[in-house]
Amino acid sequence: MKNAKIIIKQLLKAVIHLQEANIFHRDIKAENILIETGSKVPKIYLIDFGVSCFDDLKNYKHFHGTWVHVPPEFDRQGFHSSGPTNVWQVGLVLYYILHKKQFFTRGFLSKRLKINTRLSEKCKDFLTKCLTVDPEKRPTLEELLHHRWVDFSKNVSNFFLMQILLSFLFCKTYNRYVMPHRPLQAYFTVSQLRKADHVLSY
C-alpha cells in the first residue's frame, strides 16, 4: 500500500504543477505514467501530452482522451472542466492500481465496478472522494494532497517532484504539447508493472 501512496502523491504534485501552469493534460491514466524502478522509492513520470491544451478554466464541450474514462458530468451533461476531471482521472489510476482491473466510467456508475471493501478506511475515503459523481462535490487536487491517506510522511522529497517536472521537454504545436522523444526502456508504465506484479506493494 505504501508504494501506491507514493505514486499517487507524486502524481498529485505533478498535476498540480501543470494546473498552475494552465496546462490541462486531459488523458491521465495508468498507461501514461512511467515508473523508474532503480531506486528504493518509485519515481513517476507523466507522459503523452498529445491531447493536452492550455487551460482557460472554461467548461469544455468536447472530450479529448480515453473515452471509457470520461468524467460522469460530461457523459450526463455534455461538458466538463479541468479541475474536477483531473481529480476523476487520479481516482481511476488509483482504482486500477488497487483492483488489478481497468476502470471504465459507465461500469462504475452502473455499480458493475465497486470499490474493494477490504481496503483501509482512509484509502476507501480517498478513492471515494476522487470518484464522487457530482463534480462540485469532488475535492481539489490540493485538498487530496493533504488527505490523511497520502499525507503519511514528509519523506517524499521535493527532489522527486523536480525529477517529474524537469524530465519533459515540451514543444508547442497548435496549442498542444507533445513529447519530443520516446521514453527510455528502463522505465515501465503503471499497467506494465501491475501485470508483472512487482514494484507496487499493497
PDB file of C-alpha atoms in Angstrom:
ATOM      1  CA  MET A   1       0.000   0.000   0.000  1.00  0.00           C
ATOM      2  CA  LYS A   2       2.861   2.387   0.772  1.00  0.00           C
ATOM      3  CA  ASN A   3       4.149   2.450  -2.817  1.00  0.00           C
ATOM      4  CA  ALA A   4       0.643   3.161  -4.090  1.00  0.00           C
ATOM      5  CA  LYS A   5       0.553   6.181  -1.773  1.00  0.00           C
ATOM      6  CA  ILE A   6       3.945   7.382  -3.004  1.00  0.00           C
ATOM      7  CA  ILE A   7       2.878   7.076  -6.645  1.00  0.00           C
ATOM      8  CA  ILE A   8      -0.408   8.916  -6.105  1.00  0.00           C
ATOM      9  CA  LYS A   9       1.248  11.646  -4.033  1.00  0.00           C
ATOM     10  CA  GLN A  10       3.799  12.300  -6.778  1.00  0.00           C
ATOM     11  CA  LEU A  11       1.041  12.247  -9.387  1.00  0.00           C
ATOM     12  CA  LEU A  12      -0.964  14.815  -7.422  1.00  0.00           C
ATOM     13  CA  LYS A  13       2.063  17.119  -7.212  1.00  0.00           C
ATOM     14  CA  ALA A  14       2.788  16.768 -10.922  1.00  0.00           C
ATOM     15  CA  VAL A  15      -0.804  17.540 -11.944  1.00  0.00           C
ATOM     16  CA  ILE A  16      -0.958  20.489  -9.532  1.00  0.00           C
ATOM     17  CA  HIS A  17       2.162  21.878 -11.213  1.00  0.00           C
ATOM     18  CA  LEU A  18       0.540  21.504 -14.641  1.00  0.00           C
ATOM     19  CA  GLN A  19      -2.596  23.157 -13.325  1.00  0.00           C
ATOM     20  CA  GLU A  20      -0.580  26.112 -12.027  1.00  0.00           C
ATOM     21  CA  ALA A  21       0.984  26.419 -15.493  1.00  0.00           C
ATOM     22  CA  ASN A  22      -2.522  26.377 -17.052  1.00  0.00           C
ATOM     23  CA  ILE A  23      -1.892  23.063 -18.800  1.00  0.00           C
ATOM     24  CA  PHE A  24      -4.709  20.511 -18.982  1.00  0.00           C
ATOM     25  CA  HIS A  25      -3.339  17.010 -19.691  1.00  0.00           C
ATOM     26  CA  ARG A  26      -6.798  15.531 -20.439  1.00  0.00           C
ATOM     27  CA  ASP A  27      -5.714  11.864 -20.539  1.00  0.00           C
ATOM     28  CA  ILE A  28      -4.217  10.875 -17.184  1.00  0.00           C
ATOM     29  CA  LYS A  29      -4.275   7.085 -16.955  1.00  0.00           C
ATOM     30  CA  ALA A  30      -2.046   4.181 -15.925  1.00  0.00           C
ATOM     31  CA  GLU A  31      -0.642   3.774 -19.443  1.00  0.00           C
ATOM     32  CA  ASN A  32       0.585   7.392 -19.385  1.00  0.00           C
ATOM     33  CA  ILE A  33       2.576   7.090 -16.163  1.00  0.00           C
ATOM     34  CA  LEU A  34       6.121   5.729 -16.204  1.00  0.00           C
ATOM     35  CA  ILE A  35       7.792   4.473 -13.040  1.00  0.00           C
ATOM     36  CA  GLU A  36      11.546   4.382 -12.561  1.00  0.00           C
ATOM     37  CA  THR A  37      12.355   1.215 -10.656  1.00  0.00           C
ATOM     38  CA  GLY A  38      16.056   1.669  -9.936  1.00  0.00           C
ATOM     39  CA  SER A  39      15.671   3.361  -6.550  1.00  0.00           C
ATOM     40  CA  LYS A  40      14.148   2.386  -3.219  1.00  0.00           C
ATOM     41  CA  VAL A  41      11.346   4.904  -3.698  1.00  0.00           C
ATOM     42  CA  PRO A  42       9.490   4.687  -7.049  1.00  0.00           C
ATOM     43  CA  LYS A  43       9.684   7.858  -9.148  1.00  0.00           C
ATOM     44  CA  ILE A  44       6.926   8.611 -11.628  1.00  0.00           C
ATOM     45  CA  TYR A  45       6.922  10.404 -14.968  1.00  0.00           C
ATOM     46  CA  LEU A  46       3.700  11.667 -16.525  1.00  0.00           C
ATOM     47  CA  ILE A  47       3.870  11.291 -20.316  1.00  0.00           C
ATOM     48  CA  ASP A  48       1.872  11.653 -23.545  1.00  0.00           C
ATOM     49  CA  PHE A  49       0.745  15.254 -23.804  1.00  0.00           C
ATOM     50  CA  GLY A  50      -0.626  14.682 -27.302  1.00  0.00           C
ATOM     51  CA  VAL A  51      -4.169  15.818 -26.452  1.00  0.00           C
ATOM     52  CA  SER A  52      -3.212  18.381 -23.802  1.00  0.00           C
ATOM     53  CA  CYS A  53      -4.027  22.072 -24.148  1.00  0.00           C
ATOM     54  CA  PHE A  54      -3.715  25.420 -22.438  1.00  0.00           C
ATOM     55  CA  ASP A  55      -6.496  25.609 -19.888  1.00  0.00           C
ATOM     56  CA  ASP A  56      -8.710  28.694 -19.907  1.00  0.00           C
ATOM     57  CA  LEU A  57     -10.792  27.373 -16.974  1.00  0.00           C
ATOM     58  CA  LYS A  58     -13.906  27.067 -19.095  1.00  0.00           C
ATOM     59  CA  ASN A  59     -16.381  24.241 -19.462  1.00  0.00           C
ATOM     60  CA  TYR A  60     -15.247  22.012 -22.314  1.00  0.00           C
ATOM     61  CA  LYS A  61     -17.961  20.772 -24.676  1.00  0.00           C
ATOM     62  CA  HIS A  62     -15.676  18.205 -26.319  1.00  0.00           C
ATOM     63  CA  PHE A  63     -13.880  15.368 -24.560  1.00  0.00           C
ATOM     64  CA  HIS A  64     -10.327  14.548 -25.668  1.00  0.00           C
ATOM     65  CA  GLY A  65      -8.888  11.492 -24.008  1.00  0.00           C
ATOM     66  CA  THR A  66      -9.730   7.849 -23.380  1.00  0.00           C
ATOM     67  CA  TRP A  67     -13.475   7.615 -23.836  1.00  0.00           C
ATOM     68  CA  VAL A  68     -14.083   4.876 -21.238  1.00  0.00           C
ATOM     69  CA  HIS A  69     -12.549   7.265 -18.663  1.00  0.00           C
ATOM     70  CA  VAL A  70     -14.877  10.161 -19.474  1.00  0.00           C
ATOM     71  CA  PRO A  71     -15.948  12.035 -16.311  1.00  0.00           C
ATOM     72  CA  PRO A  72     -19.621  11.462 -15.470  1.00  0.00           C
ATOM     73  CA  GLU A  73     -20.549  15.143 -15.815  1.00  0.00           C
ATOM     74  CA  PHE A  74     -19.606  15.058 -19.500  1.00  0.00           C
ATOM     75  CA  ASP A  75     -21.457  11.805 -20.061  1.00  0.00           C
ATOM     76  CA  ARG A  76     -24.580  13.236 -18.423  1.00  0.00           C
ATOM     77  CA  GLN A  77     -24.463  16.973 -19.161  1.00  0.00           C
ATOM     78  CA  GLY A  78     -22.216  17.261 -22.215  1.00  0.00           C
ATOM     79  CA  PHE A  79     -19.461  19.384 -20.665  1.00  0.00           C
ATOM     80  CA  HIS A  80     -16.621  19.145 -18.149  1.00  0.00           C
ATOM     81  CA  SER A  81     -13.864  21.316 -16.667  1.00  0.00           C
ATOM     82  CA  SER A  82     -10.196  20.690 -15.961  1.00  0.00           C
ATOM     83  CA  GLY A  83     -10.064  20.636 -12.148  1.00  0.00           C
ATOM     84  CA  PRO A  84     -12.744  18.009 -11.451  1.00  0.00           C
ATOM     85  CA  THR A  85     -11.615  15.986 -14.488  1.00  0.00           C
ATOM     86  CA  ASN A  86      -8.034  15.849 -13.164  1.00  0.00           C
ATOM     87  CA  VAL A  87      -9.309  14.555  -9.819  1.00  0.00           C
ATOM     88  CA  TRP A  88     -11.520  11.944 -11.515  1.00  0.00           C
ATOM     89  CA  GLN A  89      -8.553  10.702 -13.544  1.00  0.00           C
ATOM     90  CA  VAL A  90      -6.289  10.471 -10.483  1.00  0.00           C
ATOM     91  CA  GLY A  91      -9.029   8.332  -8.950  1.00  0.00           C
ATOM     92  CA  LEU A  92      -9.216   5.974 -11.903  1.00  0.00           C
ATOM     93  CA  VAL A  93      -5.418   5.497 -11.786  1.00  0.00           C
ATOM     94  CA  LEU A  94      -5.635   4.548  -8.118  1.00  0.00           C
ATOM     95  CA  TYR A  95      -8.590   2.259  -8.796  1.00  0.00           C
ATOM     96  CA  TYR A  96      -6.545   0.421 -11.417  1.00  0.00           C
ATOM     97  CA  ILE A  97      -3.552   0.039  -9.089  1.00  0.00           C
ATOM     98  CA  LEU A  98      -5.613  -1.289  -6.188  1.00  0.00           C
ATOM     99  CA  HIS A  99      -8.082  -3.518  -8.024  1.00  0.00           C
ATOM    100  CA  LYS A 100      -5.924  -5.006 -10.804  1.00  0.00           C
ATOM    101  CA  LYS A 101      -8.592  -4.200 -13.378  1.00  0.00           C
ATOM    102  CA  GLN A 102      -9.293  -1.429 -15.860  1.00  0.00           C
ATOM    103  CA  PHE A 103     -11.618   1.333 -14.772  1.00  0.00           C
ATOM    104  CA  PHE A 104     -14.451   2.463 -17.013  1.00  0.00           C
ATOM    105  CA  THR A 105     -16.845   5.201 -16.011  1.00  0.00           C
ATOM    106  CA  ARG A 106     -20.126   3.669 -17.105  1.00  0.00           C
ATOM    107  CA  GLY A 107     -19.284   0.412 -15.355  1.00  0.00           C
ATOM    108  CA  PHE A 108     -18.606   2.320 -12.148  1.00  0.00           C
ATOM    109  CA  LEU A 109     -21.798   4.371 -12.416  1.00  0.00           C
ATOM    110  CA  SER A 110     -23.862   1.242 -13.073  1.00  0.00           C
ATOM    111  CA  LYS A 111     -22.315  -0.451  -9.996  1.00  0.00           C
ATOM    112  CA  ARG A 112     -20.629  -3.138 -12.093  1.00  0.00           C
ATOM    113  CA  LEU A 113     -17.325  -1.822 -10.735  1.00  0.00           C
ATOM    114  CA  LYS A 114     -17.150  -1.424  -6.976  1.00  0.00           C
ATOM    115  CA  ILE A 115     -14.532  -0.262  -4.502  1.00  0.00           C
ATOM    116  CA  ASN A 116     -12.969  -3.164  -2.602  1.00  0.00           C
ATOM    117  CA  THR A 117     -14.373  -3.162   0.928  1.00  0.00           C
ATOM    118  CA  ARG A 118     -11.158  -4.714   2.281  1.00  0.00           C
ATOM    119  CA  LEU A 119      -9.160  -1.554   1.605  1.00  0.00           C
ATOM    120  CA  SER A 120      -8.311   0.593   4.620  1.00  0.00           C
ATOM    121  CA  GLU A 121     -10.898   3.184   5.645  1.00  0.00           C
ATOM    122  CA  LYS A 122      -8.509   6.012   4.756  1.00  0.00           C
ATOM    123  CA  CYS A 123      -7.837   4.557   1.324  1.00  0.00           C
ATOM    124  CA  LYS A 124     -11.533   3.968   0.604  1.00  0.00           C
ATOM    125  CA  ASP A 125     -12.321   7.521   1.681  1.00  0.00           C
ATOM    126  CA  PHE A 126      -9.627   8.954  -0.614  1.00  0.00           C
ATOM    127  CA  LEU A 127     -10.762   6.889  -3.601  1.00  0.00           C
ATOM    128  CA  THR A 128     -14.443   7.609  -2.973  1.00  0.00           C
ATOM    129  CA  LYS A 129     -13.737  11.338  -2.877  1.00  0.00           C
ATOM    130  CA  CYS A 130     -11.840  11.169  -6.194  1.00  0.00           C
ATOM    131  CA  LEU A 131     -14.707   9.261  -7.809  1.00  0.00           C
ATOM    132  CA  THR A 132     -17.507  11.468  -6.491  1.00  0.00           C
ATOM    133  CA  VAL A 133     -20.092  11.694  -9.266  1.00  0.00           C
ATOM    134  CA  ASP A 134     -21.020  15.345  -8.649  1.00  0.00           C
ATOM    135  CA  PRO A 135     -18.029  17.431  -9.853  1.00  0.00           C
ATOM    136  CA  GLU A 136     -18.920  20.280  -7.491  1.00  0.00           C
ATOM    137  CA  LYS A 137     -18.545  17.934  -4.516  1.00  0.00           C
ATOM    138  CA  ARG A 138     -15.259  16.445  -5.734  1.00  0.00           C
ATOM    139  CA  PRO A 139     -12.285  17.751  -3.716  1.00  0.00           C
ATOM    140  CA  THR A 140      -9.497  19.742  -5.329  1.00  0.00           C
ATOM    141  CA  LEU A 141      -6.065  18.292  -6.038  1.00  0.00           C
ATOM    142  CA  GLU A 142      -4.646  20.409  -3.213  1.00  0.00           C
ATOM    143  CA  GLU A 143      -7.201  19.039  -0.759  1.00  0.00           C
ATOM    144  CA  LEU A 144      -6.366  15.491  -1.815  1.00  0.00           C
ATOM    145  CA  LEU A 145      -2.664  16.151  -1.322  1.00  0.00           C
ATOM    146  CA  HIS A 146      -3.394  16.777   2.360  1.00  0.00           C
ATOM    147  CA  HIS A 147      -5.788  13.866   2.741  1.00  0.00           C
ATOM    148  CA  ARG A 148      -4.891  11.636   5.688  1.00  0.00           C
ATOM    149  CA  TRP A 149      -4.258   8.660   3.361  1.00  0.00           C
ATOM    150  CA  VAL A 150      -1.470  10.283   1.308  1.00  0.00           C
ATOM    151  CA  ASP A 151      -0.129  12.752   3.875  1.00  0.00           C
ATOM    152  CA  PHE A 152       1.595   9.848   5.608  1.00  0.00           C
ATOM    153  CA  SER A 153       5.163  11.106   5.530  1.00  0.00           C
ATOM    154  CA  LYS A 154       7.230  14.187   4.844  1.00  0.00           C
ATOM    155  CA  ASN A 155       9.930  11.938   3.378  1.00  0.00           C
ATOM    156  CA  VAL A 156       8.558  12.047  -0.154  1.00  0.00           C
ATOM    157  CA  SER A 157      11.173  14.560  -1.165  1.00  0.00           C
ATOM    158  CA  ASN A 158      10.613  17.504  -3.463  1.00  0.00           C
ATOM    159  CA  PHE A 159      13.565  16.042  -5.369  1.00  0.00           C
ATOM    160  CA  PHE A 160      11.187  13.506  -6.872  1.00  0.00           C
ATOM    161  CA  LEU A 161       8.806  16.270  -7.892  1.00  0.00           C
ATOM    162  CA  MET A 162      11.659  18.049  -9.650  1.00  0.00           C
ATOM    163  CA  GLN A 163      12.504  14.798 -11.436  1.00  0.00           C
ATOM    164  CA  ILE A 164       8.964  14.740 -12.785  1.00  0.00           C
ATOM    165  CA  LEU A 165       8.874  18.377 -13.807  1.00  0.00           C
ATOM    166  CA  LEU A 166      12.308  18.545 -15.418  1.00  0.00           C
ATOM    167  CA  SER A 167      12.108  15.229 -17.256  1.00  0.00           C
ATOM    168  CA  PHE A 168       9.973  16.519 -20.082  1.00  0.00           C
ATOM    169  CA  LEU A 169      10.683  18.958 -22.869  1.00  0.00           C
ATOM    170  CA  PHE A 170       7.508  20.376 -24.285  1.00  0.00           C
ATOM    171  CA  CYS A 171       7.052  21.531 -27.850  1.00  0.00           C
ATOM    172  CA  LYS A 172       4.222  23.969 -28.528  1.00  0.00           C
ATOM    173  CA  THR A 173       2.294  22.807 -31.585  1.00  0.00           C
ATOM    174  CA  TYR A 174      -1.132  24.212 -32.396  1.00  0.00           C
ATOM    175  CA  ASN A 175      -1.889  24.906 -28.766  1.00  0.00           C
ATOM    176  CA  ARG A 176      -0.839  21.385 -27.741  1.00  0.00           C
ATOM    177  CA  TYR A 177       2.177  19.777 -26.127  1.00  0.00           C
ATOM    178  CA  VAL A 178       3.862  16.653 -27.421  1.00  0.00           C
ATOM    179  CA  MET A 179       6.720  14.503 -26.197  1.00  0.00           C
ATOM    180  CA  PRO A 180       9.760  15.097 -28.457  1.00  0.00           C
ATOM    181  CA  HIS A 181      11.371  11.733 -27.744  1.00  0.00           C
ATOM    182  CA  ARG A 182      10.495   8.162 -26.833  1.00  0.00           C
ATOM    183  CA  PRO A 183      10.751   7.078 -23.168  1.00  0.00           C
ATOM    184  CA  LEU A 184      13.767   5.035 -22.162  1.00  0.00           C
ATOM    185  CA  GLN A 185      13.294   1.290 -21.929  1.00  0.00           C
ATOM    186  CA  ALA A 186      14.451   1.430 -18.309  1.00  0.00           C
ATOM    187  CA  TYR A 187      11.024   2.726 -17.369  1.00  0.00           C
ATOM    188  CA  PHE A 188       7.726   0.886 -17.148  1.00  0.00           C
ATOM    189  CA  THR A 189       4.137   2.059 -17.222  1.00  0.00           C
ATOM    190  CA  VAL A 190       1.933   1.515 -14.196  1.00  0.00           C
ATOM    191  CA  SER A 191      -0.083  -1.018 -16.181  1.00  0.00           C
ATOM    192  CA  GLN A 192       3.028  -2.979 -17.207  1.00  0.00           C
ATOM    193  CA  LEU A 193       4.258  -3.118 -13.628  1.00  0.00           C
ATOM    194  CA  ARG A 194       0.830  -4.111 -12.363  1.00  0.00           C
ATOM    195  CA  LYS A 195       0.694  -7.022 -14.810  1.00  0.00           C
ATOM    196  CA  ALA A 196       4.208  -8.064 -13.818  1.00  0.00           C
ATOM    197  CA  ASP A 197       3.037  -7.878 -10.183  1.00  0.00           C
ATOM    198  CA  HIS A 198       6.211  -6.341  -8.805  1.00  0.00           C
ATOM    199  CA  VAL A 199       7.413  -2.959  -7.531  1.00  0.00           C
ATOM    200  CA  LEU A 200       3.905  -1.982  -6.421  1.00  0.00           C
ATOM    201  CA  SER A 201       3.082  -3.293  -2.959  1.00  0.00           C
ATOM    202  CA  TYR A 202      -0.312  -3.283  -1.260  1.00  0.00           C
TER     203      TYR A 202
END
